[in-house]
C-alpha cells in the first residue's frame, strides 16, 4: 500500500514526498480513509506508530476541502496534547505535512508568555495545538473560544488523565461544537478513558496497533546489576568509553525517576568533564525547549530526563536509552525505551538495577516480556568507585559519545565482579561487531551502524515503524 492509494490530495502527497515517506504505517493505512470520510476515530496507539500523520494528513485535506474562513479568536482544528514537548512536536509535524496546503498553524503551551499567546491567537488560526491548561486559561480570559472547531484531536488521552487533566477535558467537551469530528488517541483504555470516548466520539471507527511490541522488538535490552552508589561511576565509565557496552553511543537519553536525580546526574557528569543537559518539570519551558533542540541538532549528545518531560518526544537518532533508575511502573519502561528505535531504526536500552529496584525489574520483565541481557561490571569496579582504582576520569570534554565504537563485554567475560544478583542474566551473545574506519559515522547510514540485530532482548515479530498487527473495527 502506498500513500497515493489512500485518497489524499496532491499537496499533502508532495509534502510526504519531501519527507521521504512513501509507505503508510498500519495506523495510517487504517485511519486515513475513514477520517477523510468525516468519521470519528478511536486510535489505540502510542507515539512511534505514526499516529500524528494518521490524524494530521486527512484533517489537513478536510480543512482544505471545507475552505471555511479562519474564525476570529478561534481555530478550525484543535489538537490537545499532554506535554509542552509533544505539543511543539505535533506543531512541527503539522507545519511539515501542511507545508503546501497554506494552513496557519499555532501552538500554545504552559510555561510561556500568556500575553504572546493571546496576541497570536487574536485573529484565529486554522490549526491549534495546545496543552489543556493553557487553552483553558485563554478561554477563561475570553481571549479564545472553541466555537470554530471542525476537527478535534485528543492525543495521548491516557497521559492527559495521568497528568490530572480530567476536569479540563470534561470542560473542553462542553465548549466544542457538537457537530465537529473527533479523533481520539490513547495507548491504554482504562474505564475513565472509555467514559471520555463515549462523551467525545460519535460512533467512532476503532483502530488498534500494538506499538510496545513493535518498538521493543527492535531494541536490544541490557542490564547492569549495580549498587545505587555505584551508578554514577558506571555511567561515567560508559559515557567516557572506559567500559565497553553494546553499540555506538551517538545520542544518549538517560532517565531518572526524579527531577533532583536528573540534576544530580548532570552536575556529576559535568564534574567528570562530560557535558549533558537535563529536562524536567522544574526547568522553564525555554530551557526545556533549548535542551531538546540542542539534543536534536546534535549539539549535546547526552540528555537526562524525567518520565513526564520526555513523554512522547520524538528525536530521531537516539542510539541509547539508559535507565539510570528503573521506573516503578512497568509501562513507563516501555515508554522510555521507545525513545530509541524511532522510525524503523534499531536501538539499545541499558538498565541500571540496584538491590532495592529488583521488584521493579521483575515487574518490568513480567509485564512487558522484556528480556534483558545482563552485562558484567568493569574489572576493579569497586576500586574505581572509591576513587582509588587505576581508571582516571576522561580529559575534559572527551566523552565516548559519538566518538568511539566499542564491543560489548558480556557477563562472564574478563573478570567481572562476582557478587550481585542474577536476574536477567543470560548467555552472552557476540553480535556487536566492530566497524572499520572512522568512529562515529561509518555505519552505512544507520545511526550507530554495525550489527545491532540478532535477537537479544527484543520481542519477537516484524519490524517497521508502527508495525505489528493493526486491527481495524467499526465501533
Ligand atoms: P509518531 O508516532 O507520530 O510520533 O511518529 C513516529 C515517527 O515516525 C516520527 O518520526 C514520524 O516522522 C515517523 N513516521 C511517521 N509516519 C511515517 C511513515 N509513513 N514512514 C516513515 N516514517 C514515518
PDB file of C-alpha atoms in Angstrom, residues 297-469:
ATOM      1  CA  UNK A 297      20.622  19.049  16.469  1.00  0.00           C
ATOM      2  CA  UNK A 298      23.448  17.013  17.969  1.00  0.00           C
ATOM      3  CA  UNK A 299      24.970  19.950  19.853  1.00  0.00           C
ATOM      4  CA  UNK A 300      24.720  17.943  23.033  1.00  0.00           C
ATOM      5  CA  UNK A 301      24.794  14.186  22.883  1.00  0.00           C
ATOM      6  CA  UNK A 302      23.536  13.415  26.354  1.00  0.00           C
ATOM      7  CA  UNK A 303      20.139  14.350  27.744  1.00  0.00           C
ATOM      8  CA  UNK A 304      18.973  13.425  31.230  1.00  0.00           C
ATOM      9  CA  UNK A 305      15.197  13.395  31.616  1.00  0.00           C
ATOM     10  CA  UNK A 306      12.341  12.515  33.885  1.00  0.00           C
ATOM     11  CA  UNK A 307       9.434  10.492  32.542  1.00  0.00           C
ATOM     12  CA  UNK A 308       6.966  13.323  32.203  1.00  0.00           C
ATOM     13  CA  UNK A 309       9.342  15.682  30.435  1.00  0.00           C
ATOM     14  CA  UNK A 310      10.416  13.080  27.895  1.00  0.00           C
ATOM     15  CA  UNK A 311       6.989  11.582  27.312  1.00  0.00           C
ATOM     16  CA  UNK A 312       6.193  11.181  23.658  1.00  0.00           C
ATOM     17  CA  UNK A 313       9.219  13.100  22.430  1.00  0.00           C
ATOM     18  CA  UNK A 314      10.422  12.006  19.063  1.00  0.00           C
ATOM     19  CA  UNK A 315      14.115  12.550  18.435  1.00  0.00           C
ATOM     20  CA  UNK A 316      15.480  10.559  15.580  1.00  0.00           C
ATOM     21  CA  UNK A 317      18.897   9.063  16.224  1.00  0.00           C
ATOM     22  CA  UNK A 318      18.684   8.339  19.951  1.00  0.00           C
ATOM     23  CA  UNK A 319      21.093   5.393  19.935  1.00  0.00           C
ATOM     24  CA  UNK A 320      20.826   4.512  23.626  1.00  0.00           C
ATOM     25  CA  UNK A 321      18.323   4.866  26.404  1.00  0.00           C
ATOM     26  CA  UNK A 322      19.904   4.390  29.822  1.00  0.00           C
ATOM     27  CA  UNK A 323      17.538   3.715  32.687  1.00  0.00           C
ATOM     28  CA  UNK A 324      19.729   5.132  35.435  1.00  0.00           C
ATOM     29  CA  UNK A 325      16.866   4.404  37.795  1.00  0.00           C
ATOM     30  CA  UNK A 326      14.221   1.876  36.929  1.00  0.00           C
ATOM     31  CA  UNK A 327      10.675   3.185  36.679  1.00  0.00           C
ATOM     32  CA  UNK A 328       8.269   1.918  39.316  1.00  0.00           C
ATOM     33  CA  UNK A 329       5.542   1.455  36.683  1.00  0.00           C
ATOM     34  CA  UNK A 330       6.393  -1.189  34.065  1.00  0.00           C
ATOM     35  CA  UNK A 331       4.574   0.622  31.231  1.00  0.00           C
ATOM     36  CA  UNK A 332       6.883   3.555  31.824  1.00  0.00           C
ATOM     37  CA  UNK A 333       9.821   1.320  30.921  1.00  0.00           C
ATOM     38  CA  UNK A 334       8.224   0.717  27.524  1.00  0.00           C
ATOM     39  CA  UNK A 335       7.624   4.458  27.056  1.00  0.00           C
ATOM     40  CA  UNK A 336      11.227   5.162  27.970  1.00  0.00           C
ATOM     41  CA  UNK A 337      12.938   2.646  25.750  1.00  0.00           C
ATOM     42  CA  UNK A 338      10.594   3.646  22.923  1.00  0.00           C
ATOM     43  CA  UNK A 339      12.539   6.927  22.681  1.00  0.00           C
ATOM     44  CA  UNK A 340      15.157   4.918  20.787  1.00  0.00           C
ATOM     45  CA  UNK A 341      14.433   2.759  17.731  1.00  0.00           C
ATOM     46  CA  UNK A 342      12.338   5.535  16.210  1.00  0.00           C
ATOM     47  CA  UNK A 343      11.060   5.495  12.654  1.00  0.00           C
ATOM     48  CA  UNK A 344      12.158   1.963  11.893  1.00  0.00           C
ATOM     49  CA  UNK A 345      15.676   2.261  13.304  1.00  0.00           C
ATOM     50  CA  UNK A 346      17.216  -0.031  15.912  1.00  0.00           C
ATOM     51  CA  UNK A 347      18.200   0.992  19.393  1.00  0.00           C
ATOM     52  CA  UNK A 348      19.808  -0.078  22.626  1.00  0.00           C
ATOM     53  CA  UNK A 349      18.383   0.169  26.120  1.00  0.00           C
ATOM     54  CA  UNK A 350      20.535  -0.297  29.201  1.00  0.00           C
ATOM     55  CA  UNK A 351      19.031  -0.589  32.663  1.00  0.00           C
ATOM     56  CA  UNK A 352      20.908   0.021  35.905  1.00  0.00           C
ATOM     57  CA  UNK A 353      19.233  -2.037  38.597  1.00  0.00           C
ATOM     58  CA  UNK A 354      20.155  -1.678  42.261  1.00  0.00           C
ATOM     59  CA  UNK A 355      19.269  -4.113  45.008  1.00  0.00           C
ATOM     60  CA  UNK A 356      16.197  -2.114  46.038  1.00  0.00           C
ATOM     61  CA  UNK A 357      14.928  -1.976  42.442  1.00  0.00           C
ATOM     62  CA  UNK A 358      14.766  -5.737  41.912  1.00  0.00           C
ATOM     63  CA  UNK A 359      10.999  -5.734  42.380  1.00  0.00           C
ATOM     64  CA  UNK A 360      10.636  -3.097  39.637  1.00  0.00           C
ATOM     65  CA  UNK A 361      12.816  -5.201  37.361  1.00  0.00           C
ATOM     66  CA  UNK A 362      10.673  -8.262  37.991  1.00  0.00           C
ATOM     67  CA  UNK A 363       7.540  -6.251  37.236  1.00  0.00           C
ATOM     68  CA  UNK A 364       9.040  -4.946  34.026  1.00  0.00           C
ATOM     69  CA  UNK A 365      10.069  -8.393  32.895  1.00  0.00           C
ATOM     70  CA  UNK A 366       6.713  -9.900  33.800  1.00  0.00           C
ATOM     71  CA  UNK A 367       4.538  -7.179  32.320  1.00  0.00           C
ATOM     72  CA  UNK A 368       6.398  -6.307  29.160  1.00  0.00           C
ATOM     73  CA  UNK A 369       8.005  -9.622  28.166  1.00  0.00           C
ATOM     74  CA  UNK A 370      11.259  -7.681  28.117  1.00  0.00           C
ATOM     75  CA  UNK A 371      14.327  -9.851  28.013  1.00  0.00           C
ATOM     76  CA  UNK A 372      17.352  -8.073  29.367  1.00  0.00           C
ATOM     77  CA  UNK A 373      20.834  -9.435  28.772  1.00  0.00           C
ATOM     78  CA  UNK A 374      22.976  -8.974  31.804  1.00  0.00           C
ATOM     79  CA  UNK A 375      26.299  -7.206  31.287  1.00  0.00           C
ATOM     80  CA  UNK A 376      29.293  -7.506  33.553  1.00  0.00           C
ATOM     81  CA  UNK A 377      30.583  -4.640  35.621  1.00  0.00           C
ATOM     82  CA  UNK A 378      34.096  -3.413  34.891  1.00  0.00           C
ATOM     83  CA  UNK A 379      37.088  -5.053  36.477  1.00  0.00           C
ATOM     84  CA  UNK A 380      38.127  -3.486  39.771  1.00  0.00           C
ATOM     85  CA  UNK A 381      34.873  -1.603  39.673  1.00  0.00           C
ATOM     86  CA  UNK A 382      34.559  -1.049  43.398  1.00  0.00           C
ATOM     87  CA  UNK A 383      38.065   0.393  43.491  1.00  0.00           C
ATOM     88  CA  UNK A 384      37.159   2.763  40.675  1.00  0.00           C
ATOM     89  CA  UNK A 385      34.012   3.832  42.518  1.00  0.00           C
ATOM     90  CA  UNK A 386      36.042   4.586  45.593  1.00  0.00           C
ATOM     91  CA  UNK A 387      38.425   6.634  43.500  1.00  0.00           C
ATOM     92  CA  UNK A 388      41.481   4.533  44.199  1.00  0.00           C
ATOM     93  CA  UNK A 389      41.376   2.400  41.087  1.00  0.00           C
ATOM     94  CA  UNK A 390      43.609   2.707  38.053  1.00  0.00           C
ATOM     95  CA  UNK A 391      40.950   4.426  35.938  1.00  0.00           C
ATOM     96  CA  UNK A 392      41.342   8.168  35.642  1.00  0.00           C
ATOM     97  CA  UNK A 393      38.484  10.432  34.623  1.00  0.00           C
ATOM     98  CA  UNK A 394      38.429  11.335  30.926  1.00  0.00           C
ATOM     99  CA  UNK A 395      40.130  14.523  29.817  1.00  0.00           C
ATOM    100  CA  UNK A 396      37.716  17.427  29.956  1.00  0.00           C
ATOM    101  CA  UNK A 397      35.219  17.407  27.142  1.00  0.00           C
ATOM    102  CA  UNK A 398      36.232  13.979  25.928  1.00  0.00           C
ATOM    103  CA  UNK A 399      33.354  11.600  26.132  1.00  0.00           C
ATOM    104  CA  UNK A 400      32.888   8.412  24.277  1.00  0.00           C
ATOM    105  CA  UNK A 401      29.652   9.559  22.809  1.00  0.00           C
ATOM    106  CA  UNK A 402      29.750   9.781  19.055  1.00  0.00           C
ATOM    107  CA  UNK A 403      33.470   9.120  19.018  1.00  0.00           C
ATOM    108  CA  UNK A 404      34.178   5.532  19.586  1.00  0.00           C
ATOM    109  CA  UNK A 405      32.876   2.161  18.555  1.00  0.00           C
ATOM    110  CA  UNK A 406      33.036  -0.476  21.235  1.00  0.00           C
ATOM    111  CA  UNK A 407      32.465  -4.158  21.727  1.00  0.00           C
ATOM    112  CA  UNK A 408      30.115  -5.286  24.424  1.00  0.00           C
ATOM    113  CA  UNK A 409      31.575  -7.181  27.297  1.00  0.00           C
ATOM    114  CA  UNK A 410      29.053  -9.864  28.094  1.00  0.00           C
ATOM    115  CA  UNK A 411      28.607 -11.178  31.586  1.00  0.00           C
ATOM    116  CA  UNK A 412      31.318 -13.682  32.289  1.00  0.00           C
ATOM    117  CA  UNK A 413      33.932 -12.150  30.015  1.00  0.00           C
ATOM    118  CA  UNK A 414      37.131 -10.859  31.549  1.00  0.00           C
ATOM    119  CA  UNK A 415      36.999 -10.704  35.302  1.00  0.00           C
ATOM    120  CA  UNK A 416      33.669  -9.233  36.250  1.00  0.00           C
ATOM    121  CA  UNK A 417      32.758  -8.732  39.828  1.00  0.00           C
ATOM    122  CA  UNK A 418      31.254 -11.963  41.004  1.00  0.00           C
ATOM    123  CA  UNK A 419      28.859 -10.606  43.587  1.00  0.00           C
ATOM    124  CA  UNK A 420      25.397  -9.321  42.837  1.00  0.00           C
ATOM    125  CA  UNK A 421      22.121 -10.907  41.953  1.00  0.00           C
ATOM    126  CA  UNK A 422      21.478 -12.841  38.794  1.00  0.00           C
ATOM    127  CA  UNK A 423      18.114 -11.672  37.488  1.00  0.00           C
ATOM    128  CA  UNK A 424      18.055 -11.250  33.780  1.00  0.00           C
ATOM    129  CA  UNK A 425      21.405 -12.916  33.410  1.00  0.00           C
ATOM    130  CA  UNK A 426      21.677 -14.959  30.292  1.00  0.00           C
ATOM    131  CA  UNK A 427      24.184 -16.388  27.913  1.00  0.00           C
ATOM    132  CA  UNK A 428      26.345 -13.789  26.236  1.00  0.00           C
ATOM    133  CA  UNK A 429      25.725 -13.194  22.568  1.00  0.00           C
ATOM    134  CA  UNK A 430      28.588 -11.928  20.435  1.00  0.00           C
ATOM    135  CA  UNK A 431      26.660  -9.854  17.991  1.00  0.00           C
ATOM    136  CA  UNK A 432      28.084  -6.347  18.109  1.00  0.00           C
ATOM    137  CA  UNK A 433      30.868  -6.310  15.638  1.00  0.00           C
ATOM    138  CA  UNK A 434      33.402  -3.521  15.426  1.00  0.00           C
ATOM    139  CA  UNK A 435      33.334  -1.490  12.287  1.00  0.00           C
ATOM    140  CA  UNK A 436      36.326  -0.435  10.371  1.00  0.00           C
ATOM    141  CA  UNK A 437      37.052   3.164   9.569  1.00  0.00           C
ATOM    142  CA  UNK A 438      36.471   6.348  11.419  1.00  0.00           C
ATOM    143  CA  UNK A 439      34.362   6.224  14.510  1.00  0.00           C
ATOM    144  CA  UNK A 440      31.096   7.994  14.579  1.00  0.00           C
ATOM    145  CA  UNK A 441      29.759   7.887  11.065  1.00  0.00           C
ATOM    146  CA  UNK A 442      30.825   4.935   9.061  1.00  0.00           C
ATOM    147  CA  UNK A 443      27.885   2.696   9.672  1.00  0.00           C
ATOM    148  CA  UNK A 444      26.332   2.834   6.252  1.00  0.00           C
ATOM    149  CA  UNK A 445      23.720   5.433   7.100  1.00  0.00           C
ATOM    150  CA  UNK A 446      22.236   3.819  10.162  1.00  0.00           C
ATOM    151  CA  UNK A 447      22.733   5.548  13.490  1.00  0.00           C
ATOM    152  CA  UNK A 448      25.159   3.501  15.465  1.00  0.00           C
ATOM    153  CA  UNK A 449      25.943   1.478  12.363  1.00  0.00           C
ATOM    154  CA  UNK A 450      27.277  -2.005  12.870  1.00  0.00           C
ATOM    155  CA  UNK A 451      25.275  -5.023  13.620  1.00  0.00           C
ATOM    156  CA  UNK A 452      22.782  -4.434  16.346  1.00  0.00           C
ATOM    157  CA  UNK A 453      20.340  -7.015  15.247  1.00  0.00           C
ATOM    158  CA  UNK A 454      20.448 -10.572  16.257  1.00  0.00           C
ATOM    159  CA  UNK A 455      17.746 -11.270  18.732  1.00  0.00           C
ATOM    160  CA  UNK A 456      18.928 -10.080  22.084  1.00  0.00           C
ATOM    161  CA  UNK A 457      16.474  -8.520  24.403  1.00  0.00           C
ATOM    162  CA  UNK A 458      13.795  -7.884  21.875  1.00  0.00           C
ATOM    163  CA  UNK A 459      10.417  -9.307  21.397  1.00  0.00           C
ATOM    164  CA  UNK A 460       9.539 -11.486  18.533  1.00  0.00           C
ATOM    165  CA  UNK A 461       7.770 -10.270  15.429  1.00  0.00           C
ATOM    166  CA  UNK A 462       8.195  -7.949  12.451  1.00  0.00           C
ATOM    167  CA  UNK A 463       9.758  -4.545  12.461  1.00  0.00           C
ATOM    168  CA  UNK A 464       8.573  -1.444  10.530  1.00  0.00           C
ATOM    169  CA  UNK A 465       7.709   1.765  12.400  1.00  0.00           C
ATOM    170  CA  UNK A 466       4.353   1.297  13.936  1.00  0.00           C
ATOM    171  CA  UNK A 467       4.139  -2.206  12.562  1.00  0.00           C
ATOM    172  CA  UNK A 468       2.723  -5.054  14.497  1.00  0.00           C
ATOM    173  CA  UNK A 469      -0.704  -6.032  13.545  1.00  0.00           C
TER     174      UNK A 469
END
